[in-house]
Tab-separated table of C-alpha atoms in Angstrom:
chain	number	residue	atom	x	y	z
A	1	MET	CA	-35.137	0.705	41.998
A	2	ASP	CA	-36.344	2.706	44.814
A	3	HIS	CA	-38.559	-0.108	46.006
A	4	VAL	CA	-35.560	-2.551	46.103
A	5	PRO	CA	-34.052	-2.943	49.609
A	6	ARG	CA	-30.506	-1.642	49.818
A	7	ARG	CA	-29.010	-4.801	51.165
A	8	VAL	CA	-30.174	-6.302	47.873
A	9	LEU	CA	-28.409	-3.811	45.872
A	10	VAL	CA	-25.396	-4.233	47.803
A	11	ARG	CA	-25.363	-7.929	47.460
A	12	LEU	CA	-25.896	-7.443	43.524
A	13	HIS	CA	-23.059	-5.241	43.415
A	14	GLN	CA	-20.791	-7.666	45.235
A	15	LEU	CA	-21.823	-10.569	43.060
A	16	GLY	CA	-20.737	-8.280	40.152
A	17	GLU	CA	-17.411	-7.780	41.691
A	18	ASP	CA	-17.062	-11.339	42.731
A	19	ARG	CA	-17.574	-12.580	38.955
A	20	ASP	CA	-14.516	-14.649	37.910
A	21	PRO	CA	-12.340	-12.646	35.341
A	22	ASP	CA	-11.987	-15.777	33.143
A	23	GLU	CA	-15.562	-16.034	33.125
A	24	ALA	CA	-16.032	-12.476	32.148
A	25	GLU	CA	-13.426	-12.752	29.618
A	26	ALA	CA	-15.029	-15.984	28.127
A	27	ALA	CA	-18.167	-14.114	27.699
A	28	ARG	CA	-16.382	-11.162	25.921
A	29	GLN	CA	-14.997	-13.724	23.530
A	30	LYS	CA	-18.422	-15.354	22.963
A	31	ARG	CA	-19.870	-11.986	22.248
A	32	ILE	CA	-17.094	-11.341	19.746
A	33	ARG	CA	-17.715	-14.476	17.845
A	34	TRP	CA	-21.443	-13.906	18.009
A	35	GLU	CA	-21.144	-10.475	16.550
A	36	ALA	CA	-18.788	-11.947	13.808
A	37	ALA	CA	-21.224	-14.697	13.147
A	38	MET	CA	-24.026	-11.941	12.801
A	39	GLU	CA	-21.940	-10.042	10.459
A	40	GLN	CA	-21.370	-13.010	8.130
A	41	ALA	CA	-25.149	-14.019	8.369
A	42	ARG	CA	-26.101	-10.535	7.259
A	43	ILE	CA	-23.609	-10.980	4.215
A	44	ARG	CA	-25.023	-14.261	3.376
A	45	TYR	CA	-28.548	-13.028	3.803
A	46	ALA	CA	-27.966	-10.246	1.321
A	47	GLU	CA	-26.376	-12.503	-1.215
A	48	ALA	CA	-29.382	-15.177	-1.037
A	49	TYR	CA	-31.674	-11.929	-1.349
A	50	ARG	CA	-29.851	-10.897	-4.587
A	51	VAL	CA	-30.020	-14.391	-5.856
A	52	ARG	CA	-33.610	-14.815	-5.405
A	53	HIS	CA	-34.274	-11.619	-7.089
A	54	LEU	CA	-31.985	-12.635	-10.093
A	55	GLU	CA	-34.158	-16.004	-10.377
A	56	ALA	CA	-37.209	-13.755	-10.407
A	57	GLN	CA	-36.002	-11.556	-12.943
A	58	GLU	CA	-35.085	-14.601	-15.245
A	59	ALA	CA	-38.425	-16.327	-14.608
A	60	ALA	CA	-40.105	-12.764	-15.537
A	61	SER	CA	-37.995	-12.662	-18.749
A	62	ARG	CA	-38.963	-16.334	-19.672
A	63	HIS	CA	-42.678	-15.283	-19.011
A	64	ALA	CA	-42.264	-12.312	-21.229
A	65	THR	CA	-40.598	-14.230	-23.984
A	66	ARG	CA	-43.562	-16.798	-24.030
A	67	LEU	CA	-46.324	-13.997	-23.929
A	68	THR	CA	-44.366	-12.036	-26.795
A	69	GLN	CA	-44.449	-15.343	-28.848
A	70	TYR	CA	-48.083	-15.767	-28.025
A	71	VAL	CA	-49.004	-12.034	-29.144
A	72	SER	CA	-47.033	-12.582	-32.352
A	73	THR	CA	-49.034	-15.728	-33.168
A	74	VAL	CA	-52.265	-13.870	-32.564
A	75	HIS	CA	-50.841	-11.084	-34.606
A	76	THR	CA	-50.108	-13.463	-37.645
A	77	ARG	CA	-53.701	-14.800	-37.565
A	78	VAL	CA	-55.319	-11.602	-37.305
A	79	GLU	CA	-53.556	-10.613	-40.513
A	80	ALA	CA	-55.677	-13.357	-42.180
A	81	MET	CA	-58.887	-12.050	-40.675
A	82	PRO	CA	-61.123	-10.221	-43.141
A	83	PRO	CA	-61.731	-6.483	-42.209
A	84	GLY	CA	-64.337	-5.820	-39.807
A	85	GLN	CA	-65.118	-5.300	-36.046
A	86	ALA	CA	-63.518	-8.606	-34.907
A	87	ARG	CA	-60.318	-7.682	-36.689
A	88	THR	CA	-60.398	-4.186	-35.270
A	89	ASP	CA	-60.999	-5.605	-31.717
A	90	THR	CA	-58.355	-8.058	-31.981
A	91	GLU	CA	-55.958	-5.493	-33.215
A	92	GLU	CA	-56.741	-3.210	-30.213
A	93	TRP	CA	-55.936	-6.395	-27.886
A	94	ILE	CA	-52.738	-6.972	-29.578
A	95	SER	CA	-51.756	-3.355	-28.835
A	96	TRP	CA	-52.692	-3.465	-25.571
A	97	ALA	CA	-51.001	-7.167	-25.152
A	98	ALA	CA	-47.853	-5.921	-26.940
A	99	ALA	CA	-47.656	-2.822	-24.621
A	100	THR	CA	-48.242	-5.129	-21.382
A	101	VAL	CA	-45.461	-7.430	-22.257
A	102	GLU	CA	-43.101	-4.680	-23.037
A	103	ARG	CA	-43.801	-3.522	-19.189
A	104	LEU	CA	-43.516	-6.991	-17.807
A	105	ASP	CA	-40.152	-7.946	-19.366
A	106	PRO	CA	-37.242	-7.101	-16.870
A	107	LEU	CA	-34.824	-6.703	-19.921
A	108	ASN	CA	-36.410	-3.454	-21.066
A	109	THR	CA	-35.026	-1.842	-18.054
A	110	PRO	CA	-31.298	-1.790	-17.065
A	111	PRO	CA	-30.600	-4.249	-14.499
A	112	ARG	CA	-29.281	-3.086	-10.977
A	113	LEU	CA	-28.692	-4.628	-7.632
A	114	PRO	CA	-31.847	-4.856	-5.603
A	115	ASP	CA	-32.213	-2.888	-2.358
A	116	ILE	CA	-31.681	-5.252	0.390
A	117	PRO	CA	-34.172	-4.940	3.154
A	118	LYS	CA	-33.087	-4.945	6.887
A	119	PRO	CA	-33.228	-8.569	7.854
A	120	ARG	CA	-35.253	-9.477	10.715
A	121	ALA	CA	-33.881	-11.831	13.423
A	122	ASP	CA	-35.897	-14.923	11.754
A	123	ASP	CA	-34.131	-14.001	8.312
A	124	LEU	CA	-30.855	-14.557	9.753
A	125	LYS	CA	-31.468	-17.989	11.455
A	126	PRO	CA	-30.730	-20.021	8.480
A	127	PHE	CA	-27.274	-18.388	8.118
A	128	LEU	CA	-26.328	-18.559	11.665
A	129	GLY	CA	-25.463	-22.242	12.516
A	130	HIS	CA	-25.796	-22.677	16.297
A	131	TRP	CA	-26.028	-19.168	17.097
A	132	SER	CA	-29.274	-17.101	18.037
A	133	PRO	CA	-30.092	-14.072	16.233
A	134	TYR	CA	-30.948	-12.621	19.577
A	135	GLY	CA	-27.458	-12.570	21.193
A	136	PRO	CA	-25.068	-15.002	22.320
A	137	THR	CA	-26.240	-17.322	25.456
A	138	TYR	CA	-24.015	-17.357	28.290
């Protein structure tokens, strides 16, 4: 600020003092409403994140169920195969596939709420209505 002439600094200070008290109160109230909107947006963002996580778990569970059915069908067919290398190879594949499906199925671990990542400004936009995530506009 050393490069700013003193008269400019004095004038800026005077302008701050001349600010209409009603205007300052209106700005304060607007900031309070914006902060409340931001808090609600964070809550709605977290809930939407949890719902997406739940939907992904359900889809993964359905996928694991379909894979389990497929592996079971292959297992039934391999039982009809004659002994030999083809049957041995298929049995190895069945073991691998069954273990893989076991890891993929989210129902094989106790469910818990996901960790909610800190939302970025753009993440909150859909939950803010007319407010900006960057602050209230005056």
